[in-house]
Amino acid sequence: MKVPFLDLSKQYTSISSEIDNAYSRVINSGWYILGEEVETFEKEFAEYNKVDHCIGVGNGLEALQLILMGLDIGRGDEVIVPANTYIATWLAISYVGAKIIPVEPDISTFNIDPLLIEKAITERTRAILPVHLYGQYSEMDQIISIAKKYNLAIIEDAAQNHGGLYRGNFSGALSNAAAFSFYPTKNLGAFGDAGAIVTNDELLAKKLKILRNYGLEKKYQNIVKGHNSRLDPLQAAFLRVKLSYLEEWNQKRNRIASFYVDKLKGYDPIILPSVSENVKHVWHQFVIRCKERDELIGHLKNDGIDTMIHYPIPPHLSQAYEDLGYKVGDFPITEELAKTMISLPIDPFLTEDEIQYVCESIHSFYNSK
């Protein structure tokens, strides 16, 4: 049996007529930049997240960068960010000229450890940027308490948290703003690059709409040095179709995660993912940990099962951030995760037989030992 990590063609096939109709609607409209399609998606995505405003942008990285710009965070400022994250989170801070202050994760949840945040705060700290990694909300109660104590902004990297909840709240409701990526592999994915920002701050929303579109307040009236980061109407139309299926697909991911947990529990070499209290996990990835990571990946590959590592090189050890001077051992928990994590297939279009086959292959690996 072959088990792909993710087969997006199955998703398209299941909703192809709706996607094709959305394509025809936009192409026949004659309007290809911003406009009604983008505005309608923004309205629908804001309503889904139970927030007041949504601003469609080019991608998730630019969503983070624009929020930082909108909050006037830049050179001389510091932003607290997880050490354990995809490099895009760090890049957004670099692009506005602010200083990255990495904080280790809670090894059980993979998210930033709120107990370590306060120690990282200085007089130059302007914001905390938690990442809801793999579809699990960060511990927001403690983060909010710290932010209020020190008068800091909270910017959520919700690139992997479409539909995730913390005490019944969606991303954007508990912070200044939240950034989403709609990269094709996300729980809510476009057919190319796309992103969005959600917020309850009306003034920030107005500022972000200006910043995403060359700094334009009105045509040819550029009031600030803005960017060209606009959600494409075609992608907005596709996302409108997929948004109506997001809850169903998230429920399927949840069932797959429950199946994995049930079938893999009791194998001491495997550390299963931990779900925090007060959260609805949306399982963008199902990540296990084991010391024999590379051996297990090879075994699964031989059995026709695709896996991935999210992420093998932490940002602080990447060549891109050599200038910061970090070395091996500076963030040991992050480095331990990078050496032991494996992401198993959790495509909502996997069959039960395929999921069972993955579990049986893992069983056979450990039974042979």
GROMACS .gro file of C-alpha atoms in nm:
model
  369
    1MET     CA    1   0.000   0.000   0.000
    2LYS     CA    2   0.114   0.355  -0.076
    3VAL     CA    3   0.018   0.623   0.178
    4PRO     CA    4   0.099   0.977   0.065
    5PHE     CA    5   0.162   1.242   0.328
    6LEU     CA    6  -0.096   1.466   0.162
    7ASP     CA    7  -0.288   1.428  -0.165
    8LEU     CA    8  -0.451   1.760  -0.251
    9SER     CA    9  -0.597   1.619  -0.573
   10LYS     CA   10  -0.848   1.420  -0.364
   11GLN     CA   11  -0.964   1.738  -0.196
   12TYR     CA   12  -1.012   1.909  -0.531
   13THR     CA   13  -1.199   1.612  -0.677
   14SER     CA   14  -1.445   1.615  -0.386
   15ILE     CA   15  -1.547   1.978  -0.452
   16SER     CA   16  -1.440   2.021  -0.815
   17SER     CA   17  -1.773   2.152  -0.947
   18GLU     CA   18  -1.786   2.425  -0.681
   19ILE     CA   19  -1.422   2.521  -0.741
   20ASP     CA   20  -1.474   2.530  -1.117
   21ASN     CA   21  -1.783   2.749  -1.074
   22ALA     CA   22  -1.586   2.986  -0.850
   23TYR     CA   23  -1.314   3.009  -1.114
   24SER     CA   24  -1.565   3.087  -1.387
   25ARG     CA   25  -1.736   3.348  -1.170
   26VAL     CA   26  -1.414   3.543  -1.117
   27ILE     CA   27  -1.283   3.508  -1.472
   28ASN     CA   28  -1.613   3.623  -1.619
   29SER     CA   29  -1.638   3.915  -1.377
   30GLY     CA   30  -1.349   4.097  -1.542
   31TRP     CA   31  -1.224   4.211  -1.198
   32TYR     CA   32  -0.891   4.059  -1.096
   33ILE     CA   33  -0.746   4.274  -0.815
   34LEU     CA   34  -0.925   4.305  -0.479
   35GLY     CA   35  -1.293   4.387  -0.537
   36GLU     CA   36  -1.615   4.214  -0.438
   37GLU     CA   37  -1.482   3.857  -0.424
   38VAL     CA   38  -1.208   3.950  -0.178
   39GLU     CA   39  -1.443   4.168   0.028
   40THR     CA   40  -1.698   3.887   0.052
   41PHE     CA   41  -1.435   3.636   0.166
   42GLU     CA   42  -1.307   3.886   0.422
   43LYS     CA   43  -1.659   3.924   0.558
   44GLU     CA   44  -1.718   3.548   0.571
   45PHE     CA   45  -1.380   3.469   0.730
   46ALA     CA   46  -1.429   3.741   0.992
   47GLU     CA   47  -1.772   3.599   1.073
   48TYR     CA   48  -1.629   3.247   1.095
   49ASN     CA   49  -1.365   3.364   1.343
   50LYS     CA   50  -1.620   3.579   1.530
   51VAL     CA   51  -1.410   3.895   1.492
   52ASP     CA   52  -1.491   4.233   1.342
   53HIS     CA   53  -1.237   4.261   1.061
   54CYS     CA   54  -1.047   4.050   0.809
   55ILE     CA   55  -0.785   4.186   0.569
   56GLY     CA   56  -0.684   3.957   0.283
   57VAL     CA   57  -0.312   3.965   0.198
   58GLY     CA   58  -0.060   3.787  -0.018
   59ASN     CA   59   0.061   3.519   0.225
   60GLY     CA   60   0.111   3.437   0.592
   61LEU     CA   61   0.459   3.588   0.622
   62GLU     CA   62   0.338   3.921   0.487
   63ALA     CA   63   0.038   3.903   0.721
   64LEU     CA   64   0.277   3.894   1.018
   65GLN     CA   65   0.499   4.165   0.874
   66LEU     CA   66   0.206   4.398   0.807
   67ILE     CA   67   0.071   4.353   1.161
   68LEU     CA   68   0.410   4.450   1.302
   69MET     CA   69   0.417   4.754   1.073
   70GLY     CA   70   0.061   4.842   1.166
   71LEU     CA   71   0.159   4.843   1.534
   72ASP     CA   72   0.463   5.063   1.453
   73ILE     CA   73   0.706   4.795   1.567
   74GLY     CA   74   1.047   4.830   1.406
   75ARG     CA   75   1.411   4.917   1.456
   76GLY     CA   76   1.512   4.932   1.821
   77ASP     CA   77   1.215   4.723   1.935
   78GLU     CA   78   1.219   4.363   2.058
   79VAL     CA   79   0.964   4.091   1.987
   80ILE     CA   80   0.940   3.771   2.192
   81VAL     CA   81   0.892   3.470   1.966
   82PRO     CA   82   0.914   3.091   1.999
   83ALA     CA   83   1.252   2.934   1.931
   84ASN     CA   84   1.055   2.634   1.800
   85THR     CA   85   0.872   2.752   1.488
   86TYR     CA   86   0.898   2.774   1.112
   87ILE     CA   87   1.147   3.040   1.006
   88ALA     CA   88   0.874   3.263   0.856
   89THR     CA   89   0.777   3.378   1.205
   90TRP     CA   90   1.129   3.509   1.263
   91LEU     CA   91   1.157   3.657   0.914
   92ALA     CA   92   0.859   3.886   0.970
   93ILE     CA   93   1.037   4.041   1.268
   94SER     CA   94   1.361   4.076   1.073
   95TYR     CA   95   1.183   4.249   0.784
   96VAL     CA   96   1.062   4.533   1.006
   97GLY     CA   97   1.406   4.573   1.163
   98ALA     CA   98   1.309   4.459   1.514
   99LYS     CA   99   1.514   4.225   1.731
  100ILE     CA  100   1.416   3.861   1.769
  101ILE     CA  101   1.403   3.736   2.129
  102PRO     CA  102   1.359   3.355   2.114
  103VAL     CA  103   1.196   3.164   2.400
  104GLU     CA  104   1.201   2.787   2.443
  105PRO     CA  105   0.883   2.577   2.398
  106ASP     CA  106   0.694   2.361   2.643
  107ILE     CA  107   0.823   2.022   2.527
  108SER     CA  108   0.480   1.860   2.571
  109THR     CA  109   0.283   2.106   2.354
  110PHE     CA  110   0.563   2.235   2.122
  111ASN     CA  111   0.433   2.592   2.179
  112ILE     CA  112   0.611   2.879   2.354
  113ASP     CA  113   0.649   2.817   2.728
  114PRO     CA  114   0.464   3.104   2.898
  115LEU     CA  115   0.663   3.047   3.218
  116LEU     CA  116   0.977   3.163   3.034
  117ILE     CA  117   0.834   3.470   2.865
  118GLU     CA  118   0.859   3.714   3.153
  119LYS     CA  119   1.233   3.650   3.195
  120ALA     CA  120   1.287   3.758   2.833
  121ILE     CA  121   1.115   4.097   2.867
  122THR     CA  122   1.327   4.414   2.862
  123GLU     CA  123   1.247   4.784   2.839
  124ARG     CA  124   1.259   4.747   2.459
  125THR     CA  125   1.007   4.464   2.435
  126ARG     CA  126   0.702   4.567   2.233
  127ALA     CA  127   0.517   4.243   2.157
  128ILE     CA  128   0.475   3.872   2.223
  129LEU     CA  129   0.428   3.663   1.909
  130PRO     CA  130   0.298   3.316   2.001
  131VAL     CA  131   0.272   3.050   1.730
  132HIS     CA  132  -0.015   2.799   1.750
  133LEU     CA  133   0.201   2.520   1.617
  134TYR     CA  134   0.053   2.215   1.442
  135GLY     CA  135  -0.303   2.337   1.510
  136GLN     CA  136  -0.292   2.374   1.888
  137TYR     CA  137  -0.359   2.710   2.052
  138SER     CA  138  -0.086   2.848   2.278
  139GLU     CA  139  -0.156   2.901   2.650
  140MET     CA  140  -0.321   3.239   2.604
  141ASP     CA  141  -0.436   3.309   2.961
  142GLN     CA  142  -0.080   3.341   3.085
  143ILE     CA  143   0.037   3.526   2.774
  144ILE     CA  144  -0.246   3.778   2.807
  145SER     CA  145  -0.169   3.829   3.175
  146ILE     CA  146   0.199   3.902   3.100
  147ALA     CA  147   0.112   4.131   2.809
  148LYS     CA  148  -0.122   4.336   3.026
  149LYS     CA  149   0.135   4.359   3.305
  150TYR     CA  150   0.402   4.503   3.072
  151ASN     CA  151   0.170   4.680   2.823
  152LEU     CA  152   0.275   4.459   2.532
  153ALA     CA  153   0.097   4.379   2.207
  154ILE     CA  154   0.004   4.018   2.127
  155ILE     CA  155   0.035   3.904   1.766
  156GLU     CA  156  -0.081   3.551   1.690
  157ASP     CA  157   0.083   3.339   1.423
  158ALA     CA  158  -0.225   3.133   1.339
  159ALA     CA  159  -0.087   2.996   1.012
  160GLN     CA  160  -0.163   2.641   1.130
  161ASN     CA  161  -0.467   2.712   1.347
  162HIS     CA  162  -0.766   2.744   1.113
  163GLY     CA  163  -1.066   2.672   1.332
  164GLY     CA  164  -0.871   2.621   1.654
  165LEU     CA  165  -1.026   2.745   1.978
  166TYR     CA  166  -0.903   2.863   2.317
  167ARG     CA  167  -1.179   2.875   2.576
  168GLY     CA  168  -1.425   2.904   2.288
  169ASN     CA  169  -1.235   3.188   2.117
  170PHE     CA  170  -1.097   3.178   1.764
  171SER     CA  171  -0.766   3.339   1.668
  172GLY     CA  172  -0.781   3.717   1.669
  173ALA     CA  173  -1.031   3.749   1.952
  174LEU     CA  174  -0.770   3.742   2.231
  175SER     CA  175  -0.494   3.949   2.070
  176ASN     CA  176  -0.426   4.267   1.877
  177ALA     CA  177  -0.438   4.063   1.557
  178ALA     CA  178  -0.381   3.716   1.416
  179ALA     CA  179  -0.204   3.620   1.093
  180PHE     CA  180  -0.318   3.330   0.876
  181SER     CA  181  -0.151   3.150   0.590
  182PHE     CA  182  -0.362   2.981   0.323
  183TYR     CA  183  -0.070   2.790   0.173
  184PRO     CA  184  -0.221   2.492  -0.015
  185THR     CA  185  -0.128   2.237   0.254
  186LYS     CA  186  -0.303   2.424   0.538
  187ASN     CA  187  -0.633   2.308   0.688
  188LEU     CA  188  -0.786   2.593   0.487
  189GLY     CA  189  -0.562   2.614   0.183
  190ALA     CA  190  -0.577   2.811  -0.139
  191PHE     CA  191  -0.452   2.696  -0.481
  192GLY     CA  192  -0.140   2.908  -0.440
  193ASP     CA  193  -0.007   3.162  -0.193
  194ALA     CA  194  -0.262   3.359   0.009
  195GLY     CA  195  -0.305   3.496   0.360
  196ALA     CA  196  -0.521   3.706   0.589
  197ILE     CA  197  -0.521   3.908   0.908
  198VAL     CA  198  -0.810   3.913   1.154
  199THR     CA  199  -0.862   4.167   1.431
  200ASN     CA  200  -1.120   4.346   1.644
  201ASP     CA  201  -0.922   4.672   1.623
  202GLU     CA  202  -1.096   4.899   1.371
  203LEU     CA  203  -0.812   5.152   1.347
  204LEU     CA  204  -0.555   4.877   1.295
  205ALA     CA  205  -0.774   4.716   1.027
  206LYS     CA  206  -0.795   5.046   0.836
  207LYS     CA  207  -0.420   5.093   0.861
  208LEU     CA  208  -0.355   4.738   0.737
  209LYS     CA  209  -0.577   4.785   0.432
  210ILE     CA  210  -0.367   5.088   0.342
  211LEU     CA  211  -0.037   4.911   0.406
  212ARG     CA  212  -0.127   4.606   0.194
  213ASN     CA  213  -0.204   4.823  -0.110
  214TYR     CA  214   0.098   5.048  -0.173
  215GLY     CA  215   0.005   5.279   0.115
  216LEU     CA  216  -0.299   5.404  -0.074
  217GLU     CA  217  -0.581   5.578   0.110
  218LYS     CA  218  -0.744   5.677  -0.218
  219LYS     CA  219  -0.629   5.618  -0.574
  220TYR     CA  220  -0.291   5.783  -0.629
  221GLN     CA  221  -0.291   5.917  -0.272
  222ASN     CA  222  -0.006   5.724  -0.109
  223ILE     CA  223   0.003   5.834   0.255
  224VAL     CA  224   0.264   5.582   0.379
  225LYS     CA  225   0.528   5.353   0.225
  226GLY     CA  226   0.310   5.048   0.181
  227HIS     CA  227   0.347   4.704   0.025
  228ASN     CA  228   0.185   4.514  -0.258
  229SER     CA  229   0.030   4.228  -0.060
  230ARG     CA  230  -0.325   4.173  -0.178
  231LEU     CA  231  -0.533   3.858  -0.162
  232ASP     CA  232  -0.605   3.748  -0.518
  233PRO     CA  233  -0.978   3.734  -0.612
  234LEU     CA  234  -0.939   3.385  -0.758
  235GLN     CA  235  -0.787   3.257  -0.435
  236ALA     CA  236  -1.057   3.438  -0.237
  237ALA     CA  237  -1.324   3.261  -0.443
  238PHE     CA  238  -1.160   2.922  -0.387
  239LEU     CA  239  -1.124   2.990  -0.015
  240ARG     CA  240  -1.492   3.080   0.010
  241VAL     CA  241  -1.578   2.733  -0.121
  242LYS     CA  242  -1.334   2.557   0.109
  243LEU     CA  243  -1.436   2.758   0.416
  244SER     CA  244  -1.776   2.587   0.408
  245TYR     CA  245  -1.597   2.250   0.444
  246LEU     CA  246  -1.338   2.351   0.704
  247GLU     CA  247  -1.526   2.221   1.009
  248GLU     CA  248  -1.598   1.888   0.838
  249TRP     CA  249  -1.233   1.845   0.736
  250ASN     CA  250  -1.114   1.943   1.085
  251GLN     CA  251  -1.346   1.682   1.237
  252LYS     CA  252  -1.192   1.419   1.008
  253ARG     CA  253  -0.844   1.525   1.119
  254ASN     CA  254  -0.958   1.491   1.479
  255ARG     CA  255  -1.086   1.138   1.417
  256ILE     CA  256  -0.756   1.039   1.254
  257ALA     CA  257  -0.562   1.184   1.548
  258SER     CA  258  -0.781   0.989   1.791
  259PHE     CA  259  -0.721   0.670   1.590
  260TYR     CA  260  -0.345   0.722   1.602
  261VAL     CA  261  -0.350   0.788   1.976
  262ASP     CA  262  -0.562   0.478   2.040
  263LYS     CA  263  -0.346   0.248   1.827
  264LEU     CA  264  -0.004   0.386   1.926
  265LYS     CA  265  -0.046   0.439   2.299
  266GLY     CA  266   0.153   0.203   2.515
  267TYR     CA  267   0.458   0.202   2.291
  268ASP     CA  268   0.707   0.355   2.536
  269PRO     CA  269   0.961   0.462   2.271
  270ILE     CA  270   0.694   0.685   2.111
  271ILE     CA  271   0.594   1.013   2.272
  272LEU     CA  272   0.246   1.105   2.148
  273PRO     CA  273   0.133   1.466   2.110
  274SER     CA  274  -0.021   1.629   2.415
  275VAL     CA  275  -0.345   1.829   2.401
  276SER     CA  276  -0.374   2.124   2.639
  277GLU     CA  277  -0.681   2.195   2.845
  278ASN     CA  278  -0.921   2.461   2.720
  279VAL     CA  279  -0.826   2.415   2.353
  280LYS     CA  280  -0.983   2.268   2.043
  281HIS     CA  281  -0.691   2.114   1.852
  282VAL     CA  282  -0.735   2.117   1.472
  283TRP     CA  283  -0.443   1.882   1.397
  284HIS     CA  284  -0.270   2.057   1.111
  285GLN     CA  285   0.002   1.803   1.181
  286PHE     CA  286   0.014   1.487   1.393
  287VAL     CA  287   0.362   1.489   1.540
  288ILE     CA  288   0.515   1.204   1.737
  289ARG     CA  289   0.860   1.192   1.893
  290CYS     CA  290   1.109   0.908   1.920
  291LYS     CA  291   1.484   0.862   1.956
  292GLU     CA  292   1.497   0.627   1.656
  293ARG     CA  293   1.345   0.893   1.430
  294ASP     CA  294   1.556   0.837   1.119
  295GLU     CA  295   1.531   0.457   1.146
  296LEU     CA  296   1.153   0.477   1.178
  297ILE     CA  297   1.124   0.714   0.882
  298GLY     CA  298   1.327   0.470   0.672
  299HIS     CA  299   1.110   0.178   0.780
  300LEU     CA  300   0.789   0.364   0.697
  301LYS     CA  301   0.930   0.471   0.360
  302ASN     CA  302   1.012   0.110   0.277
  303ASP     CA  303   0.648   0.029   0.352
  304GLY     CA  304   0.533   0.301   0.112
  305ILE     CA  305   0.437   0.554   0.381
  306ASP     CA  306   0.537   0.917   0.342
  307THR     CA  307   0.630   1.123   0.648
  308MET     CA  308   0.777   1.468   0.707
  309ILE     CA  309   0.983   1.649   0.970
  310HIS     CA  310   0.844   1.981   1.094
  311TYR     CA  311   1.110   2.121   1.130
  312PRO     CA  312   1.459   1.964   1.102
  313ILE     CA  313   1.662   2.287   1.141
  314PRO     CA  314   1.555   2.538   1.410
  315PRO     CA  315   1.572   2.902   1.300
  316HIS     CA  316   1.856   2.980   1.543
  317LEU     CA  317   2.076   2.717   1.375
  318SER     CA  318   1.984   2.812   1.018
  319GLN     CA  319   2.240   2.971   0.789
  320ALA     CA  320   2.001   3.263   0.746
  321TYR     CA  321   2.045   3.360   1.112
  322GLU     CA  322   2.418   3.297   1.153
  323ASP     CA  323   2.453   3.669   1.219
  324LEU     CA  324   2.273   3.631   1.553
  325GLY     CA  325   2.557   3.417   1.681
  326TYR     CA  326   2.356   3.128   1.824
  327LYS     CA  327   2.519   2.787   1.853
  328VAL     CA  328   2.419   2.429   1.922
  329GLY     CA  329   2.303   2.400   2.281
  330ASP     CA  330   2.162   2.752   2.313
  331PHE     CA  331   1.802   2.625   2.291
  332PRO     CA  332   1.826   2.259   2.395
  333ILE     CA  333   1.451   2.184   2.407
  334THR     CA  334   1.400   2.322   2.057
  335GLU     CA  335   1.700   2.124   1.935
  336GLU     CA  336   1.573   1.806   2.101
  337LEU     CA  337   1.239   1.846   1.924
  338ALA     CA  338   1.412   1.902   1.589
  339LYS     CA  339   1.603   1.573   1.633
  340THR     CA  340   1.311   1.356   1.743
  341MET     CA  341   0.990   1.474   1.571
  342ILE     CA  342   0.807   1.293   1.289
  343SER     CA  343   0.485   1.411   1.126
  344LEU     CA  344   0.255   1.124   1.028
  345PRO     CA  345  -0.001   1.153   0.746
  346ILE     CA  346  -0.321   1.324   0.865
  347ASP     CA  347  -0.486   1.417   0.537
  348PRO     CA  348  -0.865   1.425   0.598
  349PHE     CA  349  -0.906   1.218   0.281
  350LEU     CA  350  -0.706   0.923   0.414
  351THR     CA  351  -0.902   0.600   0.437
  352GLU     CA  352  -0.931   0.397   0.756
  353ASP     CA  353  -0.731   0.119   0.589
  354GLU     CA  354  -0.448   0.362   0.514
  355ILE     CA  355  -0.440   0.492   0.872
  356GLN     CA  356  -0.447   0.136   1.007
  357TYR     CA  357  -0.161   0.046   0.773
  358VAL     CA  358   0.051   0.334   0.911
  359CYS     CA  359  -0.007   0.211   1.266
  360GLU     CA  360   0.069  -0.150   1.173
  361SER     CA  361   0.394  -0.042   1.010
  362ILE     CA  362   0.499   0.142   1.329
  363HIS     CA  363   0.403  -0.164   1.535
  364SER     CA  364   0.614  -0.389   1.313
  365PHE     CA  365   0.912  -0.154   1.348
  366TYR     CA  366   0.907  -0.168   1.727
  367ASN     CA  367   0.810  -0.535   1.748
  368SER     CA  368   1.117  -0.623   1.539
  369LYS     CA  369   1.328  -0.459   1.806
   0.00000   0.00000   0.00000
